[in-house]
Amino acid sequence: MELTNTINRKKSASLFEEAKQYFPGGVNSPVRAFKSVSGPPLFIKEGNGCRFIDEDDNTYIDFCCSWGPLILGHNNPQVRDFVIETVKKGTSFGTPTKLGNQLGKLILDNNRYIEKMRFVSSGTEAVMSAIRLARGFTGKSKIIKFDGCYHGHVDSLLVKAGSGLATFGVSTSAGIPEVFAKETIVLPLNDQAALDKTLAEYADDIAAIIIEPVPANNGLLLQEKSFLECLRLKCHKYGVLLIFDEVISGFRVGLEGAAGYYDIQPDIITYGKIIGGGMPVGAYAASAEIMAHIAPDGPVYQAGTLSANPVAMAAGYAAIQQVTQEGFYEKMQAKTETFVAQIQNYCDAKGYEVNIVTIGSIFWIAFSKDTIRAADQIDAKSMELFKVLHHELLQKGVYLGPSGYEVGFVSAAHSAADLEEAARLINESMDVVFRK
Ligand SMILES: *Cc1c(COP(=O)(O)O)cnc(C)c1O
């Protein structure tokens, strides 16, 4: 279906044409280009609370929240004020700062699963460093990842399962040497048998298993707790490190992330997104014993010119302080559940084939009634329905991430009234999606 009514995006459209002269595809991160939906991407000029405004002066209730970091909504006053206060004293010194200590202490004091951490500047960097640490710690080189989990644009993780009987991965991007991809084994999620078989055969070469414990980059593929527990058990048994990539789930499904949600102790945890309060911050963390392998204490080298710069630390500190408030996550989950139920009940009453998957303040609209726990269960054709929904919602003033594989995020700034309004607009749009 061709969706051409983009009349309210004239300025965005012309800025996008200009941007194409400067940036590949007009963007600085590929999904922003709206390739899987329709029309030009929105150019946003301002955000406040749960809403943002584009260059054409349209206002949207935003459920992308900068792809997850903005758990407090746009332009959170405490974050903004602390950033301004800090930036007046300079942006970066290339030395340790007290603010770094403060954010480190706040995080470690509130998380039973980690003892020491290192700040970096993105989720990708956190994952890349965690993999190196696991290899340095174990002296082994192969890693296992799961189909449907995204871990940033790390060479050895832009890999999918080889076809047929091939055990080792093939890269999903040009520019990745085959020998790198071969160091990665890709398995289906939620499949203990495939895991058993692979570990039995290759455990002596495997440094780590990396998983998004709440896989939220390819739909929301919630795992059975027993599968995550099995990972923990098998990793112990075979001397393999378990890495939880909590770049999305960290500080999102609870203060202790998915580790706390499922009460499973991974060996290394990676963070990003929320940890920086909207500034570029990532981190990896583990026991003191494992982290002792990082330079300058140990032989695994990892460094960063702007790591833990005070402005980013200030944003992170002001944000994390707010999510540590008593009852914060319970409230977030309760209002997300109410919101999701308003849509689910409507779709059920109308007989629309929709299932909204949710955990904490994350939700994903699946156009299928099946319980989906693995990437290959998602029907690619259903993305055509998402495209119509997305387009319709842009006309009505609701912004979802521009792909049906992306999850939505509710922030603390979405009030009950905002969510009710959004649910009504989503329901009206569902009528268009299913009118056909
Ligand atoms: C977003 C994300 C990353 C990559 O983080 P960037 O800051 O975009 O580099 C890695 N892992 C997971 C689970 C993510 O969601």
Short mmCIF file of C-alpha atoms and ligand atoms in Angstrom, two decimals:
data_model
loop_
_atom_site.label_atom_id
_atom_site.label_comp_id
_atom_site.label_asym_id
_atom_site.label_seq_id
_atom_site.Cartn_x
_atom_site.Cartn_y
_atom_site.Cartn_z
CA MET A 1 0.00 0.00 0.00
CA GLU A 2 1.32 3.45 -0.91
CA LEU A 3 0.88 5.97 1.86
CA THR A 4 1.17 9.42 0.40
CA ASN A 5 -0.57 11.74 2.82
CA THR A 6 2.49 13.38 4.29
CA ILE A 7 1.21 16.90 3.84
CA ASN A 8 2.01 17.80 7.45
CA ARG A 9 5.69 16.94 6.98
CA LYS A 10 6.73 19.54 4.39
CA LYS A 11 9.61 21.08 6.35
CA SER A 12 10.84 17.71 7.55
CA ALA A 13 10.72 16.52 3.95
CA SER A 14 12.81 19.40 2.70
CA LEU A 15 15.33 19.09 5.55
CA PHE A 16 15.61 15.41 4.74
CA GLU A 17 16.37 16.21 1.10
CA GLU A 18 19.13 18.53 2.32
CA ALA A 19 20.44 15.96 4.81
CA LYS A 20 20.88 13.45 1.98
CA GLN A 21 23.60 15.71 0.59
CA TYR A 22 25.57 15.41 3.82
CA PHE A 23 24.89 11.98 5.29
CA PRO A 24 24.46 8.52 3.74
CA GLY A 25 20.71 8.04 3.45
CA GLY A 26 20.27 11.45 5.05
CA VAL A 27 20.83 10.07 8.55
CA ASN A 28 23.45 9.32 11.16
CA SER A 29 21.88 6.04 12.27
CA PRO A 30 20.05 3.86 9.71
CA VAL A 31 16.61 3.17 11.24
CA ARG A 32 16.00 6.91 11.50
CA ALA A 33 15.55 7.05 7.72
CA PHE A 34 11.98 5.64 7.89
CA LYS A 35 12.84 2.98 5.27
CA SER A 36 10.39 0.47 6.70
CA VAL A 37 7.52 2.91 7.10
CA SER A 38 6.45 5.72 4.80
CA GLY A 39 7.34 9.31 4.02
CA PRO A 40 10.23 11.42 5.27
CA PRO A 41 11.49 11.10 8.85
CA LEU A 42 10.40 13.76 11.29
CA PHE A 43 12.95 16.45 12.10
CA ILE A 44 12.33 17.19 15.76
CA LYS A 45 13.20 20.56 17.17
CA GLU A 46 12.01 20.36 20.75
CA GLY A 47 10.71 17.95 23.36
CA ASN A 48 9.02 18.37 26.70
CA GLY A 49 7.65 15.63 28.92
CA CYS A 50 6.06 12.90 26.81
CA ARG A 51 5.67 15.11 23.74
CA PHE A 52 7.93 16.47 21.04
CA ILE A 53 7.45 19.00 18.25
CA ASP A 54 8.70 18.70 14.68
CA GLU A 55 9.92 21.44 12.33
CA ASP A 56 6.40 21.70 10.87
CA ASP A 57 5.08 22.47 14.38
CA ASN A 58 3.19 19.22 14.76
CA THR A 59 3.12 17.84 18.31
CA TYR A 60 3.35 14.09 18.99
CA ILE A 61 3.03 11.90 22.04
CA ASP A 62 6.37 10.10 21.81
CA PHE A 63 6.77 6.37 22.54
CA CYS A 64 10.25 6.08 21.03
CA CYS A 65 11.85 8.18 23.78
CA SER A 66 15.12 8.46 21.85
CA TRP A 67 15.11 4.65 21.51
CA GLY A 68 14.86 4.07 25.24
CA PRO A 69 17.13 6.45 27.18
CA LEU A 70 14.43 8.97 28.10
CA ILE A 71 12.69 7.06 30.89
CA LEU A 72 11.92 10.45 32.47
CA GLY A 73 10.62 11.95 29.25
CA HIS A 74 12.00 14.87 27.28
CA ASN A 75 13.76 17.78 28.90
CA ASN A 76 13.45 16.46 32.44
CA PRO A 77 13.97 19.54 34.66
CA GLN A 78 16.38 17.92 37.15
CA VAL A 79 18.53 16.44 34.37
CA ARG A 80 18.52 19.66 32.38
CA ASP A 81 19.38 21.85 35.38
CA PHE A 82 22.20 19.63 36.58
CA VAL A 83 23.66 19.43 33.06
CA ILE A 84 23.56 23.24 32.75
CA GLU A 85 25.16 23.73 36.16
CA THR A 86 27.91 21.25 35.25
CA VAL A 87 28.59 22.43 31.72
CA LYS A 88 29.26 25.96 33.00
CA LYS A 89 32.44 24.60 34.58
CA GLY A 90 33.73 22.93 31.41
CA THR A 91 32.81 19.85 29.40
CA SER A 92 35.71 17.44 29.77
CA PHE A 93 39.05 17.34 31.51
CA GLY A 94 40.47 13.94 30.66
CA THR A 95 40.95 13.34 34.38
CA PRO A 96 38.87 11.53 36.97
CA THR A 97 36.06 13.65 38.41
CA LYS A 98 33.97 13.54 41.59
CA LEU A 99 30.82 13.26 39.45
CA GLY A 100 32.08 9.99 37.98
CA ASN A 101 32.48 8.64 41.52
CA GLN A 102 29.01 9.82 42.44
CA LEU A 103 27.29 8.09 39.52
CA GLY A 104 29.41 4.94 39.96
CA LYS A 105 28.53 4.76 43.66
CA LEU A 106 24.84 5.41 43.04
CA ILE A 107 24.70 2.57 40.52
CA LEU A 108 26.81 0.04 42.43
CA ASP A 109 25.09 0.73 45.78
CA ASN A 110 21.74 -0.07 44.17
CA ASN A 111 22.66 -3.25 42.30
CA ARG A 112 23.48 -6.58 43.97
CA TYR A 113 24.75 -8.14 40.75
CA ILE A 114 27.83 -5.98 40.10
CA GLU A 115 30.82 -4.84 42.16
CA LYS A 116 32.88 -2.71 39.79
CA MET A 117 32.20 -0.91 36.56
CA ARG A 118 33.81 1.06 33.75
CA PHE A 119 32.06 3.93 31.95
CA VAL A 120 32.28 4.20 28.14
CA SER A 121 30.37 6.37 25.66
CA SER A 122 27.86 4.04 23.96
CA GLY A 123 26.14 0.71 24.24
CA THR A 124 28.17 -0.65 21.33
CA GLU A 125 31.39 0.29 23.09
CA ALA A 126 30.17 -1.38 26.30
CA VAL A 127 29.40 -4.63 24.48
CA MET A 128 32.64 -4.59 22.49
CA SER A 129 34.60 -4.13 25.71
CA ALA A 130 32.64 -6.81 27.58
CA ILE A 131 33.41 -9.34 24.84
CA ARG A 132 37.11 -8.50 25.00
CA LEU A 133 37.03 -8.81 28.79
CA ALA A 134 35.36 -12.23 28.55
CA ARG A 135 37.98 -13.39 26.07
CA GLY A 136 40.81 -11.98 28.19
CA PHE A 137 39.42 -13.57 31.34
CA THR A 138 38.79 -17.04 29.91
CA GLY A 139 41.61 -17.20 27.36
CA LYS A 140 39.05 -18.52 24.85
CA SER A 141 37.81 -16.80 21.72
CA LYS A 142 34.41 -17.95 20.43
CA ILE A 143 31.13 -16.45 21.55
CA ILE A 144 27.51 -17.54 21.34
CA LYS A 145 24.80 -15.03 20.51
CA PHE A 146 21.09 -15.47 19.76
CA ASP A 147 19.11 -14.79 16.63
CA GLY A 148 16.89 -11.77 17.33
CA CYS A 149 19.24 -10.09 19.83
CA TYR A 150 21.00 -6.86 18.86
CA HIS A 151 24.19 -5.85 20.59
CA GLY A 152 25.23 -2.73 18.73
CA HIS A 153 27.41 -2.64 15.62
CA VAL A 154 30.27 -4.72 17.01
CA ASP A 155 32.00 -6.69 14.19
CA SER A 156 31.67 -10.12 15.76
CA LEU A 157 28.02 -9.52 16.68
CA LEU A 158 26.69 -8.37 13.31
CA VAL A 159 26.37 -12.03 12.54
CA LYS A 160 23.54 -14.40 11.72
CA ALA A 161 23.33 -18.16 11.67
CA GLY A 162 25.01 -19.85 8.73
CA SER A 163 22.69 -21.72 6.41
CA GLY A 164 22.09 -25.44 6.54
CA LEU A 165 24.46 -27.43 8.68
CA ALA A 166 26.96 -24.61 9.21
CA THR A 167 27.53 -23.98 12.90
CA PHE A 168 29.45 -20.75 12.62
CA GLY A 169 28.00 -17.40 11.78
CA VAL A 170 28.05 -15.32 8.64
CA SER A 171 28.18 -11.55 8.84
CA THR A 172 25.11 -9.40 8.22
CA SER A 173 27.18 -6.40 7.13
CA ALA A 174 29.79 -5.85 4.49
CA GLY A 175 33.22 -5.08 5.84
CA ILE A 176 33.42 -7.83 8.41
CA PRO A 177 36.17 -10.39 7.75
CA GLU A 178 34.85 -13.93 7.50
CA VAL A 179 37.27 -15.02 10.22
CA PHE A 180 35.58 -12.66 12.69
CA ALA A 181 32.11 -13.95 11.89
CA LYS A 182 33.39 -17.51 12.31
CA GLU A 183 34.19 -16.75 15.94
CA THR A 184 30.48 -16.31 16.60
CA ILE A 185 27.92 -19.08 16.90
CA VAL A 186 24.31 -17.98 16.49
CA LEU A 187 21.55 -19.96 18.18
CA PRO A 188 17.76 -19.58 18.32
CA LEU A 189 16.34 -18.01 21.49
CA ASN A 190 14.51 -20.10 24.06
CA ASP A 191 15.91 -23.39 22.73
CA GLN A 192 17.70 -25.40 25.42
CA ALA A 193 18.38 -28.36 23.15
CA ALA A 194 20.32 -26.28 20.61
CA LEU A 195 22.29 -24.71 23.46
CA ASP A 196 23.14 -28.08 25.03
CA LYS A 197 24.33 -29.52 21.77
CA THR A 198 26.56 -26.54 20.94
CA LEU A 199 28.11 -26.32 24.39
CA ALA A 200 28.79 -30.03 24.54
CA GLU A 201 30.73 -29.75 21.30
CA TYR A 202 32.46 -26.36 21.50
CA ALA A 203 32.61 -25.27 25.18
CA ASP A 204 36.42 -25.51 25.23
CA ASP A 205 36.57 -22.71 22.67
CA ILE A 206 33.72 -20.56 23.98
CA ALA A 207 34.55 -17.48 26.06
CA ALA A 208 31.04 -16.15 26.55
CA ILE A 209 27.36 -16.36 25.83
CA ILE A 210 25.82 -12.96 25.24
CA ILE A 211 22.08 -12.38 25.40
CA GLU A 212 19.62 -9.57 25.81
CA PRO A 213 17.81 -11.10 28.80
CA VAL A 214 14.81 -9.05 27.67
CA PRO A 215 15.25 -9.20 23.88
CA ALA A 216 13.76 -5.88 22.77
CA ASN A 217 15.40 -5.04 19.45
CA ASN A 218 13.50 -7.41 17.18
CA GLY A 219 10.06 -7.31 18.64
CA LEU A 220 9.84 -8.10 22.35
CA LEU A 221 10.84 -11.75 22.54
CA LEU A 222 10.29 -12.43 26.24
CA GLN A 223 12.16 -15.53 27.30
CA GLU A 224 10.97 -18.18 29.69
CA LYS A 225 12.79 -17.73 32.98
CA SER A 226 13.81 -21.39 32.80
CA PHE A 227 15.80 -20.67 29.62
CA LEU A 228 17.73 -17.85 31.29
CA GLU A 229 18.34 -20.07 34.32
CA CYS A 230 19.56 -22.81 32.02
CA LEU A 231 22.06 -20.36 30.47
CA ARG A 232 23.36 -19.56 33.95
CA LEU A 233 23.71 -23.19 34.90
CA LYS A 234 25.39 -24.28 31.68
CA CYS A 235 27.83 -21.39 31.72
CA HIS A 236 28.98 -22.42 35.19
CA LYS A 237 29.24 -26.02 34.13
CA TYR A 238 31.38 -25.28 31.07
CA GLY A 239 33.50 -22.37 32.29
CA VAL A 240 31.83 -19.90 29.93
CA LEU A 241 31.02 -16.33 31.01
CA LEU A 242 27.40 -15.19 30.81
CA ILE A 243 27.00 -11.64 29.53
CA PHE A 244 23.66 -9.92 29.99
CA ASP A 245 23.39 -7.09 27.48
CA GLU A 246 21.17 -4.76 29.47
CA VAL A 247 21.60 -1.69 27.29
CA ILE A 248 17.79 -1.54 27.02
CA SER A 249 16.62 -3.54 30.05
CA GLY A 250 19.04 -1.93 32.51
CA PHE A 251 17.23 0.67 34.66
CA ARG A 252 14.13 -0.05 32.53
CA VAL A 253 12.55 -3.25 33.89
CA GLY A 254 13.77 -2.31 37.38
CA LEU A 255 16.65 -0.60 39.14
CA GLU A 256 18.63 -3.84 38.88
CA GLY A 257 17.51 -4.46 35.32
CA ALA A 258 16.77 -7.95 34.05
CA ALA A 259 19.31 -9.51 36.43
CA GLY A 260 17.15 -8.31 39.30
CA TYR A 261 13.85 -8.94 37.52
CA TYR A 262 14.69 -12.63 37.01
CA ASP A 263 17.12 -12.79 39.94
CA ILE A 264 19.88 -14.31 37.83
CA GLN A 265 23.53 -13.44 38.40
CA PRO A 266 25.33 -12.91 35.09
CA ASP A 267 29.13 -12.61 34.95
CA ILE A 268 29.25 -9.33 33.04
CA ILE A 269 26.48 -6.79 32.45
CA THR A 270 26.49 -4.06 29.81
CA TYR A 271 24.55 -0.82 30.11
CA GLY A 272 23.72 2.13 27.88
CA LYS A 273 20.65 4.22 27.01
CA ILE A 274 19.01 5.13 30.37
CA ILE A 275 22.34 5.15 32.24
CA GLY A 276 23.32 8.42 30.56
CA GLY A 277 20.10 10.36 31.17
CA GLY A 278 19.99 11.26 27.46
CA MET A 279 23.74 11.83 27.02
CA PRO A 280 26.13 9.35 25.36
CA VAL A 281 27.07 6.94 28.16
CA GLY A 282 27.55 3.20 28.31
CA ALA A 283 29.11 0.96 30.94
CA TYR A 284 30.14 -2.59 31.61
CA ALA A 285 30.22 -4.08 35.04
CA ALA A 286 31.04 -7.33 36.80
CA SER A 287 32.52 -8.79 39.98
CA ALA A 288 35.67 -7.15 41.32
CA GLU A 289 37.55 -10.32 40.34
CA ILE A 290 36.55 -10.13 36.68
CA MET A 291 36.94 -6.35 36.45
CA ALA A 292 40.49 -6.69 37.83
CA HIS A 293 41.41 -7.91 34.34
CA ILE A 294 40.79 -4.45 32.86
CA ALA A 295 43.68 -2.01 32.32
CA PRO A 296 45.35 -0.49 34.28
CA ASP A 297 44.76 -3.26 36.87
CA GLY A 298 44.93 -6.08 34.34
CA PRO A 299 45.96 -7.03 30.80
CA VAL A 300 42.68 -6.30 28.92
CA TYR A 301 43.09 -2.88 27.32
CA GLN A 302 40.16 -0.49 27.03
CA ALA A 303 40.16 3.31 27.10
CA GLY A 304 38.09 6.36 26.11
CA THR A 305 38.97 10.04 25.60
CA LEU A 306 35.55 11.31 26.65
CA SER A 307 34.61 8.41 28.93
CA ALA A 308 32.85 9.57 32.11
CA ASN A 309 33.06 13.22 31.09
CA PRO A 310 31.37 15.36 33.73
CA VAL A 311 28.46 16.56 31.58
CA ALA A 312 27.42 13.02 30.71
CA MET A 313 27.93 11.94 34.31
CA ALA A 314 25.73 14.81 35.51
CA ALA A 315 22.91 13.77 33.19
CA GLY A 316 23.23 10.15 34.27
CA TYR A 317 23.36 11.05 37.93
CA ALA A 318 20.29 13.27 37.83
CA ALA A 319 18.38 10.59 35.93
CA ILE A 320 19.39 7.57 37.99
CA GLN A 321 18.71 9.44 41.21
CA GLN A 322 15.10 9.85 40.12
CA VAL A 323 14.57 6.22 39.19
CA THR A 324 15.83 5.12 42.62
CA GLN A 325 12.77 6.77 44.23
CA GLU A 326 10.61 4.30 46.14
CA GLY A 327 7.84 2.87 43.95
CA PHE A 328 9.16 4.33 40.67
CA TYR A 329 9.14 1.06 38.73
CA GLU A 330 5.88 -0.20 40.20
CA LYS A 331 4.17 2.98 39.01
CA MET A 332 5.75 2.74 35.56
CA GLN A 333 4.62 -0.85 35.14
CA ALA A 334 1.09 -0.21 36.43
CA LYS A 335 0.40 2.65 34.04
CA THR A 336 1.94 0.76 31.11
CA GLU A 337 -0.31 -2.22 31.86
CA THR A 338 -3.38 0.02 31.98
CA PHE A 339 -2.39 1.63 28.67
CA VAL A 340 -1.75 -1.70 26.99
CA ALA A 341 -5.04 -3.11 28.28
CA GLN A 342 -6.95 -0.17 26.78
CA ILE A 343 -5.63 -1.12 23.35
CA GLN A 344 -5.72 -4.88 23.81
CA ASN A 345 -9.32 -4.88 25.03
CA TYR A 346 -10.42 -2.72 22.12
CA CYS A 347 -8.69 -4.94 19.56
CA ASP A 348 -10.08 -8.09 21.19
CA ALA A 349 -13.61 -6.69 21.14
CA LYS A 350 -13.24 -5.86 17.45
CA GLY A 351 -11.65 -9.20 16.65
CA TYR A 352 -8.41 -7.64 15.41
CA GLU A 353 -5.45 -9.98 15.38
CA VAL A 354 -3.24 -8.00 17.75
CA ASN A 355 -1.25 -9.05 20.76
CA ILE A 356 0.59 -6.43 22.78
CA VAL A 357 3.57 -7.89 24.59
CA THR A 358 4.74 -5.93 27.63
CA ILE A 359 7.25 -5.99 30.47
CA GLY A 360 7.89 -3.09 32.84
CA SER A 361 7.40 0.06 30.76
CA ILE A 362 8.23 -1.60 27.41
CA PHE A 363 5.53 -2.68 24.97
CA TRP A 364 5.47 -4.21 21.50
CA ILE A 365 2.51 -4.43 19.17
CA ALA A 366 2.49 -7.85 17.49
CA PHE A 367 0.04 -8.48 14.67
CA SER A 368 -0.36 -12.11 15.68
CA LYS A 369 -2.06 -14.00 18.46
CA ASP A 370 0.83 -16.44 18.94
CA THR A 371 3.24 -16.26 21.84
CA ILE A 372 6.44 -15.17 20.14
CA ARG A 373 9.73 -16.02 21.82
CA ALA A 374 12.09 -16.46 18.86
CA ALA A 375 12.93 -14.22 15.93
CA ASP A 376 11.78 -16.65 13.23
CA GLN A 377 8.25 -16.67 14.65
CA ILE A 378 7.66 -13.07 13.55
CA ASP A 379 5.70 -12.90 10.31
CA ALA A 380 7.45 -10.36 8.06
CA LYS A 381 4.14 -9.71 6.25
CA SER A 382 2.67 -8.26 9.44
CA MET A 383 5.05 -5.34 9.02
CA GLU A 384 2.77 -4.04 6.25
CA LEU A 385 0.08 -3.60 8.91
CA PHE A 386 2.52 -1.76 11.14
CA LYS A 387 3.33 0.57 8.28
CA VAL A 388 -0.31 1.61 8.01
CA LEU A 389 -0.57 2.02 11.79
CA HIS A 390 2.57 4.14 11.92
CA HIS A 391 1.43 6.38 9.10
CA GLU A 392 -2.02 6.83 10.59
CA LEU A 393 -0.56 7.68 13.99
CA LEU A 394 1.72 10.33 12.54
CA GLN A 395 -1.37 12.08 11.18
CA LYS A 396 -3.02 11.86 14.60
CA GLY A 397 -0.05 12.95 16.70
CA VAL A 398 1.43 9.76 18.12
CA TYR A 399 5.03 8.77 17.40
CA LEU A 400 6.14 5.14 17.48
CA GLY A 401 9.65 4.02 16.48
CA PRO A 402 9.63 3.79 12.65
CA SER A 403 9.66 -0.01 12.34
CA GLY A 404 7.32 -2.77 13.44
CA TYR A 405 10.31 -4.58 14.95
CA GLU A 406 10.89 -1.74 17.40
CA VAL A 407 9.39 -1.70 20.87
CA GLY A 408 7.67 1.29 22.46
CA PHE A 409 8.69 2.93 25.74
CA VAL A 410 6.48 4.62 28.29
CA SER A 411 8.22 7.32 30.34
CA ALA A 412 7.56 8.77 33.77
CA ALA A 413 6.32 11.88 31.94
CA HIS A 414 3.41 10.03 30.27
CA SER A 415 0.46 10.81 32.55
CA ALA A 416 -2.65 8.64 32.81
CA ALA A 417 -4.47 11.24 30.68
CA ASP A 418 -1.70 11.24 28.02
CA LEU A 419 -1.81 7.47 27.86
CA GLU A 420 -5.59 7.43 27.60
CA GLU A 421 -5.44 9.91 24.74
CA ALA A 422 -2.73 7.86 23.01
CA ALA A 423 -4.68 4.62 23.46
CA ARG A 424 -7.77 6.23 21.91
CA LEU A 425 -5.74 7.44 18.90
CA ILE A 426 -4.06 4.04 18.52
CA ASN A 427 -7.46 2.32 18.64
CA GLU A 428 -8.86 4.68 15.98
CA SER A 429 -5.82 3.88 13.86
CA MET A 430 -6.32 0.15 14.35
CA ASP A 431 -9.74 0.61 12.74
CA VAL A 432 -7.97 1.98 9.67
CA VAL A 433 -5.36 -0.81 9.70
CA PHE A 434 -8.03 -3.50 9.76
CA ARG A 435 -10.67 -1.77 7.60
CA LYS A 436 -9.15 -3.06 4.33
C1 LIG B 1 20.93 0.09 21.73
C2 LIG B 1 21.59 -1.20 22.07
C3 LIG B 1 22.97 -1.41 21.88
C4 LIG B 1 23.84 -0.39 21.21
O1 LIG B 1 23.92 0.80 21.94
P1 LIG B 1 24.41 2.14 21.16
O2 LIG B 1 24.46 3.16 22.25
O3 LIG B 1 23.39 2.39 20.11
O4 LIG B 1 25.75 1.83 20.60
C5 LIG B 1 23.52 -2.59 22.32
N1 LIG B 1 22.77 -3.55 22.90
C6 LIG B 1 21.45 -3.40 23.09
C7 LIG B 1 20.67 -4.46 23.77
C8 LIG B 1 20.82 -2.22 22.66
O5 LIG B 1 19.50 -2.09 22.81
#
